[in-house]
Amino acid sequence: MHLAALLVGLIACAGIIALGIRFVLQPRQATLDFGVAADNLRALTEIKGARDITSGVVLLVVLASAGRVTFGWALVAAAITPTADALIVLTNGGKPSTALGIHGLTAALLIAAGLVLALS
């Protein structure tokens, strides 16, 4: 039973990653397939909001269930999000100061704090 649950969990992880890649490579079709119009700004911001809330909750669950070392590594992995956000800002006409000052700084802080926790 545990093996089956682990397999389902791993398949879900792979599926989530694949869906994320699809949103990057085929944003219009992925958004339509998600169920909202590709130009519906409110829906897109709600999607991002739900993902950000989930990201924070997952990190807190990791801390509560697995301890600070695993939490540290999870923080390092979570730095993918603000790093990608910085690249999105830079490649879509946003201000470099926003990309680096908000998103880049967030990624750097996650990595620094994560490494301190993971390696101590």
mmCIF file with all atom_site columns, C-alpha atoms in Angstrom:
data_model
loop_
_atom_site.group_PDB
_atom_site.id
_atom_site.type_symbol
_atom_site.label_atom_id
_atom_site.label_alt_id
_atom_site.label_comp_id
_atom_site.label_asym_id
_atom_site.label_entity_id
_atom_site.label_seq_id
_atom_site.pdbx_PDB_ins_code
_atom_site.Cartn_x
_atom_site.Cartn_y
_atom_site.Cartn_z
_atom_site.occupancy
_atom_site.B_iso_or_equiv
_atom_site.pdbx_formal_charge
_atom_site.auth_seq_id
_atom_site.auth_comp_id
_atom_site.auth_asym_id
_atom_site.auth_atom_id
_atom_site.pdbx_PDB_model_num
ATOM 1   C CA . MET A 1 1   ? 0.000   0.000  0.000   1.00 0.00 ? 1   MET A CA 1
ATOM 2   C CA . HIS A 1 2   ? 2.819   2.426  0.838   1.00 0.00 ? 2   HIS A CA 1
ATOM 3   C CA . LEU A 1 3   ? 4.572   1.647  -2.415  1.00 0.00 ? 3   LEU A CA 1
ATOM 4   C CA . ALA A 1 4   ? 1.412   2.363  -4.391  1.00 0.00 ? 4   ALA A CA 1
ATOM 5   C CA . ALA A 1 5   ? 0.882   5.668  -2.563  1.00 0.00 ? 5   ALA A CA 1
ATOM 6   C CA . LEU A 1 6   ? 4.503   6.628  -3.188  1.00 0.00 ? 6   LEU A CA 1
ATOM 7   C CA . LEU A 1 7   ? 4.146   5.781  -6.861  1.00 0.00 ? 7   LEU A CA 1
ATOM 8   C CA . VAL A 1 8   ? 0.963   7.863  -7.168  1.00 0.00 ? 8   VAL A CA 1
ATOM 9   C CA . GLY A 1 9   ? 2.707   10.745 -5.387  1.00 0.00 ? 9   GLY A CA 1
ATOM 10  C CA . LEU A 1 10  ? 5.726   10.590 -7.676  1.00 0.00 ? 10  LEU A CA 1
ATOM 11  C CA . ILE A 1 11  ? 3.536   10.428 -10.767 1.00 0.00 ? 11  ILE A CA 1
ATOM 12  C CA . ALA A 1 12  ? 1.612   13.463 -9.481  1.00 0.00 ? 12  ALA A CA 1
ATOM 13  C CA . CYS A 1 13  ? 4.893   15.351 -8.990  1.00 0.00 ? 13  CYS A CA 1
ATOM 14  C CA . ALA A 1 14  ? 5.986   14.535 -12.542 1.00 0.00 ? 14  ALA A CA 1
ATOM 15  C CA . GLY A 1 15  ? 2.577   15.586 -13.846 1.00 0.00 ? 15  GLY A CA 1
ATOM 16  C CA . ILE A 1 16  ? 2.673   18.906 -12.006 1.00 0.00 ? 16  ILE A CA 1
ATOM 17  C CA . ILE A 1 17  ? 6.135   19.624 -13.392 1.00 0.00 ? 17  ILE A CA 1
ATOM 18  C CA . ALA A 1 18  ? 4.956   18.715 -16.913 1.00 0.00 ? 18  ALA A CA 1
ATOM 19  C CA . LEU A 1 19  ? 1.944   21.008 -16.588 1.00 0.00 ? 19  LEU A CA 1
ATOM 20  C CA . GLY A 1 20  ? 4.183   23.835 -15.425 1.00 0.00 ? 20  GLY A CA 1
ATOM 21  C CA . ILE A 1 21  ? 6.478   23.321 -18.398 1.00 0.00 ? 21  ILE A CA 1
ATOM 22  C CA . ARG A 1 22  ? 3.455   23.365 -20.683 1.00 0.00 ? 22  ARG A CA 1
ATOM 23  C CA . PHE A 1 23  ? 2.346   26.723 -19.258 1.00 0.00 ? 23  PHE A CA 1
ATOM 24  C CA . VAL A 1 24  ? 5.798   28.081 -20.108 1.00 0.00 ? 24  VAL A CA 1
ATOM 25  C CA . LEU A 1 25  ? 6.002   26.585 -23.602 1.00 0.00 ? 25  LEU A CA 1
ATOM 26  C CA . GLN A 1 26  ? 2.331   26.839 -24.677 1.00 0.00 ? 26  GLN A CA 1
ATOM 27  C CA . PRO A 1 27  ? 0.781   29.490 -22.415 1.00 0.00 ? 27  PRO A CA 1
ATOM 28  C CA . ARG A 1 28  ? -2.326  30.245 -24.472 1.00 0.00 ? 28  ARG A CA 1
ATOM 29  C CA . GLN A 1 29  ? -3.368  26.626 -24.990 1.00 0.00 ? 29  GLN A CA 1
ATOM 30  C CA . ALA A 1 30  ? -2.453  25.626 -21.437 1.00 0.00 ? 30  ALA A CA 1
ATOM 31  C CA . THR A 1 31  ? -4.540  28.475 -20.037 1.00 0.00 ? 31  THR A CA 1
ATOM 32  C CA . LEU A 1 32  ? -7.492  27.547 -22.238 1.00 0.00 ? 32  LEU A CA 1
ATOM 33  C CA . ASP A 1 33  ? -7.146  23.892 -21.236 1.00 0.00 ? 33  ASP A CA 1
ATOM 34  C CA . PHE A 1 34  ? -6.999  24.999 -17.592 1.00 0.00 ? 34  PHE A CA 1
ATOM 35  C CA . GLY A 1 35  ? -10.491 26.346 -18.159 1.00 0.00 ? 35  GLY A CA 1
ATOM 36  C CA . VAL A 1 36  ? -10.150 30.136 -18.398 1.00 0.00 ? 36  VAL A CA 1
ATOM 37  C CA . ALA A 1 37  ? -9.626  32.584 -21.233 1.00 0.00 ? 37  ALA A CA 1
ATOM 38  C CA . ALA A 1 38  ? -5.969  33.315 -21.907 1.00 0.00 ? 38  ALA A CA 1
ATOM 39  C CA . ASP A 1 39  ? -6.558  37.063 -21.534 1.00 0.00 ? 39  ASP A CA 1
ATOM 40  C CA . ASN A 1 40  ? -8.462  36.845 -18.230 1.00 0.00 ? 40  ASN A CA 1
ATOM 41  C CA . LEU A 1 41  ? -6.056  38.729 -15.978 1.00 0.00 ? 41  LEU A CA 1
ATOM 42  C CA . ARG A 1 42  ? -8.083  38.123 -12.820 1.00 0.00 ? 42  ARG A CA 1
ATOM 43  C CA . ALA A 1 43  ? -8.073  34.363 -13.373 1.00 0.00 ? 43  ALA A CA 1
ATOM 44  C CA . LEU A 1 44  ? -4.332  34.360 -14.059 1.00 0.00 ? 44  LEU A CA 1
ATOM 45  C CA . THR A 1 45  ? -3.581  36.337 -10.883 1.00 0.00 ? 45  THR A CA 1
ATOM 46  C CA . GLU A 1 46  ? -5.823  34.014 -8.873  1.00 0.00 ? 46  GLU A CA 1
ATOM 47  C CA . ILE A 1 47  ? -3.908  31.040 -10.285 1.00 0.00 ? 47  ILE A CA 1
ATOM 48  C CA . LYS A 1 48  ? -0.611  32.640 -9.229  1.00 0.00 ? 48  LYS A CA 1
ATOM 49  C CA . GLY A 1 49  ? -2.007  33.511 -5.817  1.00 0.00 ? 49  GLY A CA 1
ATOM 50  C CA . ALA A 1 50  ? -3.159  29.953 -5.198  1.00 0.00 ? 50  ALA A CA 1
ATOM 51  C CA . ARG A 1 51  ? 0.252   28.610 -6.253  1.00 0.00 ? 51  ARG A CA 1
ATOM 52  C CA . ASP A 1 52  ? 2.092   31.062 -3.964  1.00 0.00 ? 52  ASP A CA 1
ATOM 53  C CA . ILE A 1 53  ? -0.111  30.168 -0.981  1.00 0.00 ? 53  ILE A CA 1
ATOM 54  C CA . THR A 1 54  ? 0.429   26.476 -1.674  1.00 0.00 ? 54  THR A CA 1
ATOM 55  C CA . SER A 1 55  ? 4.195   26.968 -1.935  1.00 0.00 ? 55  SER A CA 1
ATOM 56  C CA . GLY A 1 56  ? 4.316   28.606 1.484   1.00 0.00 ? 56  GLY A CA 1
ATOM 57  C CA . VAL A 1 57  ? 2.087   25.995 3.123   1.00 0.00 ? 57  VAL A CA 1
ATOM 58  C CA . VAL A 1 58  ? 4.116   23.120 1.651   1.00 0.00 ? 58  VAL A CA 1
ATOM 59  C CA . LEU A 1 59  ? 7.317   24.614 3.092   1.00 0.00 ? 59  LEU A CA 1
ATOM 60  C CA . LEU A 1 60  ? 5.706   24.923 6.522   1.00 0.00 ? 60  LEU A CA 1
ATOM 61  C CA . VAL A 1 61  ? 4.542   21.293 6.338   1.00 0.00 ? 61  VAL A CA 1
ATOM 62  C CA . VAL A 1 62  ? 8.094   20.236 5.457   1.00 0.00 ? 62  VAL A CA 1
ATOM 63  C CA . LEU A 1 63  ? 9.429   22.117 8.487   1.00 0.00 ? 63  LEU A CA 1
ATOM 64  C CA . ALA A 1 64  ? 6.791   20.667 10.823  1.00 0.00 ? 64  ALA A CA 1
ATOM 65  C CA . SER A 1 65  ? 7.128   17.096 9.614   1.00 0.00 ? 65  SER A CA 1
ATOM 66  C CA . ALA A 1 66  ? 10.751  16.697 8.574   1.00 0.00 ? 66  ALA A CA 1
ATOM 67  C CA . GLY A 1 67  ? 12.751  19.248 10.566  1.00 0.00 ? 67  GLY A CA 1
ATOM 68  C CA . ARG A 1 68  ? 15.116  22.073 9.791   1.00 0.00 ? 68  ARG A CA 1
ATOM 69  C CA . VAL A 1 69  ? 17.627  20.232 7.567   1.00 0.00 ? 69  VAL A CA 1
ATOM 70  C CA . THR A 1 70  ? 14.981  19.065 5.128   1.00 0.00 ? 70  THR A CA 1
ATOM 71  C CA . PHE A 1 71  ? 13.279  22.455 5.423   1.00 0.00 ? 71  PHE A CA 1
ATOM 72  C CA . GLY A 1 72  ? 16.591  24.041 4.430   1.00 0.00 ? 72  GLY A CA 1
ATOM 73  C CA . TRP A 1 73  ? 16.843  21.935 1.289   1.00 0.00 ? 73  TRP A CA 1
ATOM 74  C CA . ALA A 1 74  ? 13.199  22.675 0.500   1.00 0.00 ? 74  ALA A CA 1
ATOM 75  C CA . LEU A 1 75  ? 13.955  26.410 0.778   1.00 0.00 ? 75  LEU A CA 1
ATOM 76  C CA . VAL A 1 76  ? 16.837  26.008 -1.679  1.00 0.00 ? 76  VAL A CA 1
ATOM 77  C CA . ALA A 1 77  ? 14.518  24.173 -4.087  1.00 0.00 ? 77  ALA A CA 1
ATOM 78  C CA . ALA A 1 78  ? 11.820  26.814 -3.602  1.00 0.00 ? 78  ALA A CA 1
ATOM 79  C CA . ALA A 1 79  ? 14.277  29.442 -4.856  1.00 0.00 ? 79  ALA A CA 1
ATOM 80  C CA . ILE A 1 80  ? 13.403  28.192 -8.348  1.00 0.00 ? 80  ILE A CA 1
ATOM 81  C CA . THR A 1 81  ? 10.172  30.201 -8.159  1.00 0.00 ? 81  THR A CA 1
ATOM 82  C CA . PRO A 1 82  ? 11.598  33.681 -7.515  1.00 0.00 ? 82  PRO A CA 1
ATOM 83  C CA . THR A 1 83  ? 14.477  32.960 -9.898  1.00 0.00 ? 83  THR A CA 1
ATOM 84  C CA . ALA A 1 84  ? 11.966  32.136 -12.628 1.00 0.00 ? 84  ALA A CA 1
ATOM 85  C CA . ASP A 1 85  ? 9.936   35.210 -11.642 1.00 0.00 ? 85  ASP A CA 1
ATOM 86  C CA . ALA A 1 86  ? 13.024  37.389 -12.113 1.00 0.00 ? 86  ALA A CA 1
ATOM 87  C CA . LEU A 1 87  ? 13.626  35.886 -15.559 1.00 0.00 ? 87  LEU A CA 1
ATOM 88  C CA . ILE A 1 88  ? 9.970   36.401 -16.472 1.00 0.00 ? 88  ILE A CA 1
ATOM 89  C CA . VAL A 1 89  ? 10.181  40.072 -15.474 1.00 0.00 ? 89  VAL A CA 1
ATOM 90  C CA . LEU A 1 90  ? 13.430  40.564 -17.396 1.00 0.00 ? 90  LEU A CA 1
ATOM 91  C CA . THR A 1 91  ? 12.219  38.849 -20.563 1.00 0.00 ? 91  THR A CA 1
ATOM 92  C CA . ASN A 1 92  ? 8.828   40.557 -20.630 1.00 0.00 ? 92  ASN A CA 1
ATOM 93  C CA . GLY A 1 93  ? 9.810   44.199 -20.492 1.00 0.00 ? 93  GLY A CA 1
ATOM 94  C CA . GLY A 1 94  ? 9.849   44.577 -16.724 1.00 0.00 ? 94  GLY A CA 1
ATOM 95  C CA . LYS A 1 95  ? 12.279  46.674 -14.767 1.00 0.00 ? 95  LYS A CA 1
ATOM 96  C CA . PRO A 1 96  ? 15.626  45.060 -13.939 1.00 0.00 ? 96  PRO A CA 1
ATOM 97  C CA . SER A 1 97  ? 15.422  46.719 -10.506 1.00 0.00 ? 97  SER A CA 1
ATOM 98  C CA . THR A 1 98  ? 12.190  44.825 -9.823  1.00 0.00 ? 98  THR A CA 1
ATOM 99  C CA . ALA A 1 99  ? 13.556  41.571 -11.214 1.00 0.00 ? 99  ALA A CA 1
ATOM 100 C CA . LEU A 1 100 ? 16.688  41.734 -9.108  1.00 0.00 ? 100 LEU A CA 1
ATOM 101 C CA . GLY A 1 101 ? 15.521  43.806 -6.140  1.00 0.00 ? 101 GLY A CA 1
ATOM 102 C CA . ILE A 1 102 ? 12.418  41.770 -5.392  1.00 0.00 ? 102 ILE A CA 1
ATOM 103 C CA . HIS A 1 103 ? 12.676  38.392 -7.074  1.00 0.00 ? 103 HIS A CA 1
ATOM 104 C CA . GLY A 1 104 ? 16.457  38.047 -7.151  1.00 0.00 ? 104 GLY A CA 1
ATOM 105 C CA . LEU A 1 105 ? 16.767  39.103 -3.518  1.00 0.00 ? 105 LEU A CA 1
ATOM 106 C CA . THR A 1 106 ? 14.045  36.646 -2.515  1.00 0.00 ? 106 THR A CA 1
ATOM 107 C CA . ALA A 1 107 ? 15.844  33.814 -4.307  1.00 0.00 ? 107 ALA A CA 1
ATOM 108 C CA . ALA A 1 108 ? 19.162  34.759 -2.691  1.00 0.00 ? 108 ALA A CA 1
ATOM 109 C CA . LEU A 1 109 ? 17.615  34.873 0.783   1.00 0.00 ? 109 LEU A CA 1
ATOM 110 C CA . LEU A 1 110 ? 15.910  31.494 0.301   1.00 0.00 ? 110 LEU A CA 1
ATOM 111 C CA . ILE A 1 111 ? 19.174  29.933 -0.839  1.00 0.00 ? 111 ILE A CA 1
ATOM 112 C CA . ALA A 1 112 ? 21.210  31.504 1.955   1.00 0.00 ? 112 ALA A CA 1
ATOM 113 C CA . ALA A 1 113 ? 18.775  30.587 4.721   1.00 0.00 ? 113 ALA A CA 1
ATOM 114 C CA . GLY A 1 114 ? 18.233  27.153 3.209   1.00 0.00 ? 114 GLY A CA 1
ATOM 115 C CA . LEU A 1 115 ? 21.930  26.351 3.062   1.00 0.00 ? 115 LEU A CA 1
ATOM 116 C CA . VAL A 1 116 ? 22.500  27.542 6.634   1.00 0.00 ? 116 VAL A CA 1
ATOM 117 C CA . LEU A 1 117 ? 19.698  25.235 7.829   1.00 0.00 ? 117 LEU A CA 1
ATOM 118 C CA . ALA A 1 118 ? 20.581  22.297 5.565   1.00 0.00 ? 118 ALA A CA 1
ATOM 119 C CA . LEU A 1 119 ? 24.301  22.294 6.241   1.00 0.00 ? 119 LEU A CA 1
ATOM 120 C CA . SER A 1 120 ? 24.326  22.982 9.977   1.00 0.00 ? 120 SER A CA 1
#
